[in-house]
Amino acid sequence: MEIHPIRTEADYDAAVAEIERLWGAEPGTDDGDKLDILATLVEKYETSHWPIDVSRLDPIDMLNYLIDEGGHTQAELAELLGSRSRASEILNRRRALTVEMIFRISEAWKVPAELLVKPYRLNAA
């Protein structure tokens, strides 16, 4: 695949397919460099075509965004929070995030803590 700006959905689809093919390439190799460049181009295209103002997300929406779009998993969240049930309770709004949880997530996932400390509604048990 020749690398060029992503201008259309077809360009985007081709770049994503190539990223999938190159996934796991060693950094510093030709394939690793190509992967880095394509990932940057795809991120720019996605940001300009499907912008999400993450500052408007509440903490639970932010966690779901990080899981759906940020390359993280609910299993990773469970590991950070100490159990799968606790992660599920948080994501289902049955338990509030604590300061310690926010700190762990912020450090591990490199997300600013201020995005996770906003008030949000809990669901009734």
Coordinates of N, CA and C in Angstrom, one line a residue:
M1 N 0.9 -1.2 0.0 CA 0.0 0.0 0.0 C 0.9 1.2 0.0
E2 N 0.6 2.1 -0.9 CA 1.3 3.4 -0.9 C 0.6 4.4 0.1
I3 N 1.4 5.1 0.9 CA 0.8 6.0 1.9 C 0.6 7.3 1.3
H4 N -0.7 7.8 1.5 CA -1.1 9.1 1.0 C -2.1 9.7 2.0
P5 N -2.5 10.9 1.9 CA -3.5 11.5 2.8 C -4.8 10.7 2.7
I6 N -5.5 10.6 3.8 CA -6.8 10.0 3.8 C -7.9 11.0 3.5
R7 N -8.5 10.9 2.4 CA -9.5 12.0 2.0 C -10.9 11.4 1.8
T8 N -11.1 10.1 1.7 CA -12.4 9.5 1.4 C -12.6 8.3 2.4
E9 N -13.8 7.8 2.4 CA -14.1 6.6 3.2 C -13.3 5.4 2.7
A10 N -13.2 5.3 1.4 CA -12.4 4.2 0.8 C -10.9 4.3 1.2
D11 N -10.4 5.5 1.2 CA -9.0 5.7 1.7 C -8.9 5.3 3.1
Y12 N -9.9 5.7 3.9 CA -9.9 5.3 5.4 C -10.0 3.8 5.5
D13 N -10.9 3.1 4.8 CA -11.1 1.7 4.9 C -9.8 1.0 4.6
A14 N -9.1 1.4 3.5 CA -7.9 0.8 3.1 C -6.8 1.0 4.1
A15 N -6.7 2.2 4.7 CA -5.7 2.4 5.7 C -5.9 1.6 7.0
V16 N -7.2 1.4 7.4 CA -7.5 0.6 8.6 C -7.2 -0.8 8.3
A17 N -7.5 -1.3 7.1 CA -7.1 -2.7 6.7 C -5.6 -2.9 6.8
E18 N -4.9 -1.9 6.3 CA -3.4 -2.0 6.3 C -2.9 -2.0 7.7
I19 N -3.5 -1.2 8.6 CA -3.1 -1.2 10.0 C -3.3 -2.5 10.6
E20 N -4.4 -3.1 10.3 CA -4.7 -4.5 10.9 C -3.7 -5.5 10.4
R21 N -3.2 -5.4 9.2 CA -2.2 -6.3 8.6 C -0.9 -6.1 9.3
L22 N -0.6 -4.8 9.6 CA 0.7 -4.4 10.2 C 0.8 -4.5 11.7
W23 N -0.4 -4.7 12.3 CA -0.5 -4.7 13.8 C 0.6 -5.6 14.4
G24 N 1.3 -5.1 15.4 CA 2.3 -5.9 16.0 C 3.7 -5.8 15.4
A25 N 3.8 -5.0 14.3 CA 5.1 -4.8 13.7 C 6.1 -4.2 14.7
E26 N 7.3 -4.7 14.6 CA 8.4 -4.2 15.5 C 8.7 -2.7 15.3
P27 N 8.7 -1.9 16.3 CA 9.1 -0.4 16.2 C 10.5 -0.3 15.5
G28 N 10.6 0.7 14.7 CA 11.9 0.9 14.0 C 12.1 0.2 12.7
T29 N 11.2 -0.8 12.4 CA 11.3 -1.5 11.1 C 10.5 -0.7 10.1
D30 N 10.6 -1.1 8.8 CA 9.8 -0.4 7.8 C 8.3 -0.6 8.1
D31 N 7.9 -1.8 8.4 CA 6.5 -2.1 8.7 C 6.1 -1.3 10.0
G32 N 6.9 -1.2 11.0 CA 6.6 -0.5 12.2 C 6.5 1.0 11.9
D33 N 7.3 1.5 11.1 CA 7.2 3.0 10.7 C 6.0 3.2 9.9
K34 N 5.7 2.3 9.0 CA 4.4 2.4 8.2 C 3.2 2.4 9.1
L35 N 3.2 1.5 10.1 CA 2.1 1.4 11.0 C 1.9 2.7 11.8
D36 N 3.0 3.3 12.3 CA 3.0 4.6 13.0 C 2.4 5.7 12.1
I37 N 2.8 5.8 10.9 CA 2.3 6.8 10.0 C 0.9 6.6 9.7
L38 N 0.5 5.4 9.4 CA -0.9 5.1 9.0 C -1.8 5.4 10.2
A39 N -1.4 5.0 11.4 CA -2.2 5.3 12.6 C -2.4 6.8 12.9
T40 N -1.4 7.6 12.6 CA -1.5 9.0 12.7 C -2.5 9.6 11.7
L41 N -2.4 9.1 10.5 CA -3.3 9.6 9.4 C -4.8 9.2 9.8
V42 N -5.0 8.0 10.2 CA -6.3 7.5 10.6 C -6.8 8.3 11.7
E43 N -6.0 8.5 12.7 CA -6.5 9.3 13.9 C -6.9 10.7 13.5
K44 N -6.1 11.4 12.6 CA -6.5 12.7 12.1 C -7.8 12.7 11.3
Y45 N -8.0 11.7 10.5 CA -9.2 11.5 9.7 C -10.4 11.4 10.7
E46 N -10.3 10.5 11.6 CA -11.4 10.2 12.6 C -11.7 11.4 13.4
T47 N -10.7 12.1 13.9 CA -10.9 13.3 14.7 C -11.6 14.4 13.9
S48 N -11.3 14.6 12.6 CA -11.9 15.6 11.8 C -13.3 15.2 11.3
H49 N -13.6 13.9 11.1 CA -14.9 13.5 10.6 C -15.8 13.0 11.7
W50 N -15.3 12.6 12.8 CA -16.2 12.1 13.9 C -15.7 12.7 15.2
P51 N -15.7 14.0 15.4 CA -15.1 14.6 16.6 C -16.0 14.2 17.8
I52 N -15.3 14.0 18.9 CA -16.0 13.7 20.2 C -15.3 14.7 21.2
D53 N -16.2 15.5 21.8 CA -15.7 16.4 22.8 C -15.6 15.7 24.2
V54 N -14.5 15.0 24.5 CA -14.4 14.2 25.7 C -14.6 15.0 26.9
S55 N -14.4 16.3 26.9 CA -14.6 17.1 28.1 C -16.1 17.2 28.5
R56 N -17.0 16.8 27.6 CA -18.4 16.8 27.9 C -18.9 15.5 28.4
L57 N -18.1 14.4 28.3 CA -18.5 13.1 28.8 C -18.4 13.1 30.3
D58 N -19.4 12.4 30.9 CA -19.3 12.2 32.3 C -18.3 11.0 32.5
P59 N -17.8 10.8 33.8 CA -16.8 9.8 34.0 C -17.1 8.4 33.5
I60 N -18.3 8.0 33.6 CA -18.7 6.6 33.1 C -18.7 6.6 31.6
D61 N -19.2 7.6 31.0 CA -19.2 7.7 29.5 C -17.7 7.7 29.1
M62 N -16.9 8.4 29.8 CA -15.4 8.5 29.5 C -14.8 7.1 29.6
L63 N -15.1 6.3 30.6 CA -14.6 5.0 30.7 C -15.1 4.1 29.5
N64 N -16.4 4.2 29.2 CA -16.9 3.5 28.1 C -16.2 3.9 26.8
Y65 N -15.9 5.2 26.6 CA -15.2 5.7 25.4 C -13.8 5.1 25.4
L66 N -13.1 5.1 26.5 CA -11.8 4.5 26.6 C -11.8 3.0 26.3
I67 N -12.8 2.3 26.7 CA -12.9 0.9 26.4 C -13.3 0.7 24.9
D68 N -14.2 1.4 24.4 CA -14.7 1.2 23.0 C -13.7 1.8 22.0
E69 N -13.1 2.9 22.2 CA -12.3 3.6 21.2 C -10.9 3.8 21.6
G70 N -10.6 3.6 22.9 CA -9.2 3.9 23.4 C -8.3 2.7 23.5
G71 N -8.8 1.6 23.0 CA -7.9 0.4 23.1 C -7.8 -0.3 24.4
H72 N -8.7 0.0 25.3 CA -8.7 -0.6 26.6 C -9.8 -1.6 26.7
T73 N -9.8 -2.5 27.7 CA -10.9 -3.5 27.9 C -11.5 -3.4 29.2
Q74 N -12.7 -4.0 29.4 CA -13.3 -4.1 30.7 C -12.5 -5.0 31.6
A75 N -11.8 -6.0 31.0 CA -10.9 -6.8 31.9 C -9.8 -6.0 32.4
E76 N -9.2 -5.1 31.7 CA -8.2 -4.2 32.2 C -8.7 -3.3 33.3
L77 N -9.9 -2.8 33.1 CA -10.5 -2.0 34.2 C -10.7 -2.8 35.4
A78 N -11.2 -4.0 35.2 CA -11.4 -4.9 36.4 C -10.1 -5.2 37.2
E79 N -9.0 -5.3 36.4 CA -7.7 -5.5 37.1 C -7.3 -4.3 37.9
L80 N -7.6 -3.1 37.3 CA -7.3 -1.8 38.0 C -8.1 -1.6 39.3
L81 N -9.4 -2.1 39.2 CA -10.3 -1.8 40.3 C -10.4 -3.0 41.3
G82 N -9.7 -4.1 40.9 CA -9.7 -5.2 41.9 C -10.6 -6.4 41.6
S83 N -11.6 -6.2 40.8 CA -12.5 -7.3 40.5 C -13.4 -7.0 39.3
R84 N -13.9 -8.0 38.6 CA -14.8 -7.9 37.5 C -16.1 -7.3 37.9
S85 N -16.6 -7.7 39.1 CA -17.9 -7.3 39.6 C -17.8 -5.8 39.9
R86 N -16.7 -5.3 40.5 CA -16.6 -3.9 40.8 C -16.6 -3.1 39.5
A87 N -15.8 -3.5 38.5 CA -15.8 -2.8 37.2 C -17.2 -2.8 36.6
S88 N -17.9 -3.9 36.7 CA -19.3 -4.0 36.1 C -20.2 -3.0 36.9
E89 N -20.1 -3.0 38.2 CA -20.9 -2.0 39.0 C -20.6 -0.6 38.6
I90 N -19.3 -0.3 38.4 CA -19.0 1.1 38.0 C -19.6 1.4 36.6
L91 N -19.4 0.6 35.7 CA -19.8 0.8 34.3 C -21.3 0.8 34.2
N92 N -22.0 0.1 35.1 CA -23.5 0.1 35.1 C -24.1 1.2 36.1
R93 N -23.2 2.0 36.6 CA -23.6 3.2 37.4 C -24.2 2.7 38.7
R94 N -23.8 1.6 39.3 CA -24.4 1.1 40.5 C -23.4 1.4 41.7
R95 N -22.2 1.8 41.3 CA -21.2 2.1 42.3 C -20.4 3.3 41.8
A96 N -20.1 4.2 42.8 CA -19.3 5.5 42.4 C -17.8 5.2 42.4
L97 N -17.2 5.9 41.5 CA -15.7 5.8 41.5 C -15.2 6.5 42.7
T98 N -14.1 5.9 43.3 CA -13.5 6.5 44.5 C -12.2 7.3 44.0
V99 N -11.7 8.1 44.8 CA -10.5 8.8 44.5 C -9.3 7.8 44.1
E100 N -9.2 6.8 44.9 CA -8.2 5.8 44.6 C -8.4 5.1 43.2
M101 N -9.6 4.8 42.9 CA -9.9 4.2 41.6 C -9.6 5.2 40.5
I102 N -10.0 6.5 40.6 CA -9.7 7.5 39.7 C -8.2 7.6 39.5
F103 N -7.4 7.6 40.5 CA -6.0 7.7 40.5 C -5.4 6.5 39.7
R104 N -5.8 5.3 40.0 CA -5.3 4.1 39.3 C -5.6 4.2 37.8
I105 N -6.8 4.6 37.4 CA -7.2 4.6 36.0 C -6.4 5.7 35.3
S106 N -6.3 6.9 35.9 CA -5.6 8.0 35.4 C -4.1 7.6 35.1
E107 N -3.5 7.0 36.1 CA -2.1 6.6 35.9 C -1.9 5.6 34.8
A108 N -2.7 4.5 34.9 CA -2.6 3.4 34.0 C -3.0 3.7 32.5
W109 N -4.0 4.5 32.4 CA -4.5 4.7 31.0 C -4.2 6.1 30.5
K110 N -3.4 6.8 31.3 CA -2.9 8.2 30.9 C -4.0 9.1 30.5
V111 N -5.0 9.1 31.3 CA -6.2 10.0 31.1 C -6.2 11.0 32.2
P112 N -6.4 12.3 31.9 CA -6.4 13.3 33.0 C -7.4 13.0 34.0
A113 N -7.0 13.0 35.3 CA -8.0 12.7 36.4 C -9.2 13.6 36.4
E114 N -9.0 14.9 35.9 CA -10.2 15.8 36.0 C -11.3 15.3 35.1
L115 N -11.0 14.5 34.1 CA -12.1 13.9 33.3 C -12.9 12.8 34.0
L116 N -12.4 12.4 35.1 CA -13.0 11.3 35.9 C -13.6 11.7 37.2
V117 N -13.4 13.0 37.6 CA -13.9 13.4 38.9 C -15.2 14.2 38.9
K118 N -15.7 14.3 37.7 CA -17.0 15.1 37.6 C -18.1 14.4 38.3
P119 N -19.1 15.1 38.8 CA -20.3 14.4 39.3 C -21.1 13.7 38.2
Y120 N -21.7 12.6 38.5 CA -22.5 11.8 37.6 C -23.6 11.1 38.4
R121 N -24.6 10.7 37.6 CA -25.7 10.0 38.3 C -25.5 8.5 38.4
L122 N -25.9 8.0 39.5 CA -25.9 6.6 39.7 C -27.3 6.0 39.5
N123 N -27.4 4.8 39.1 CA -28.6 4.1 38.9 C -29.0 3.5 40.2
A124 N -30.3 3.5 40.5 CA -30.8 2.8 41.8 C -30.5 1.4 41.7
A125 N -30.2 0.8 42.8 CA -29.9 -0.6 42.9 C -31.0 -1.5 42.6

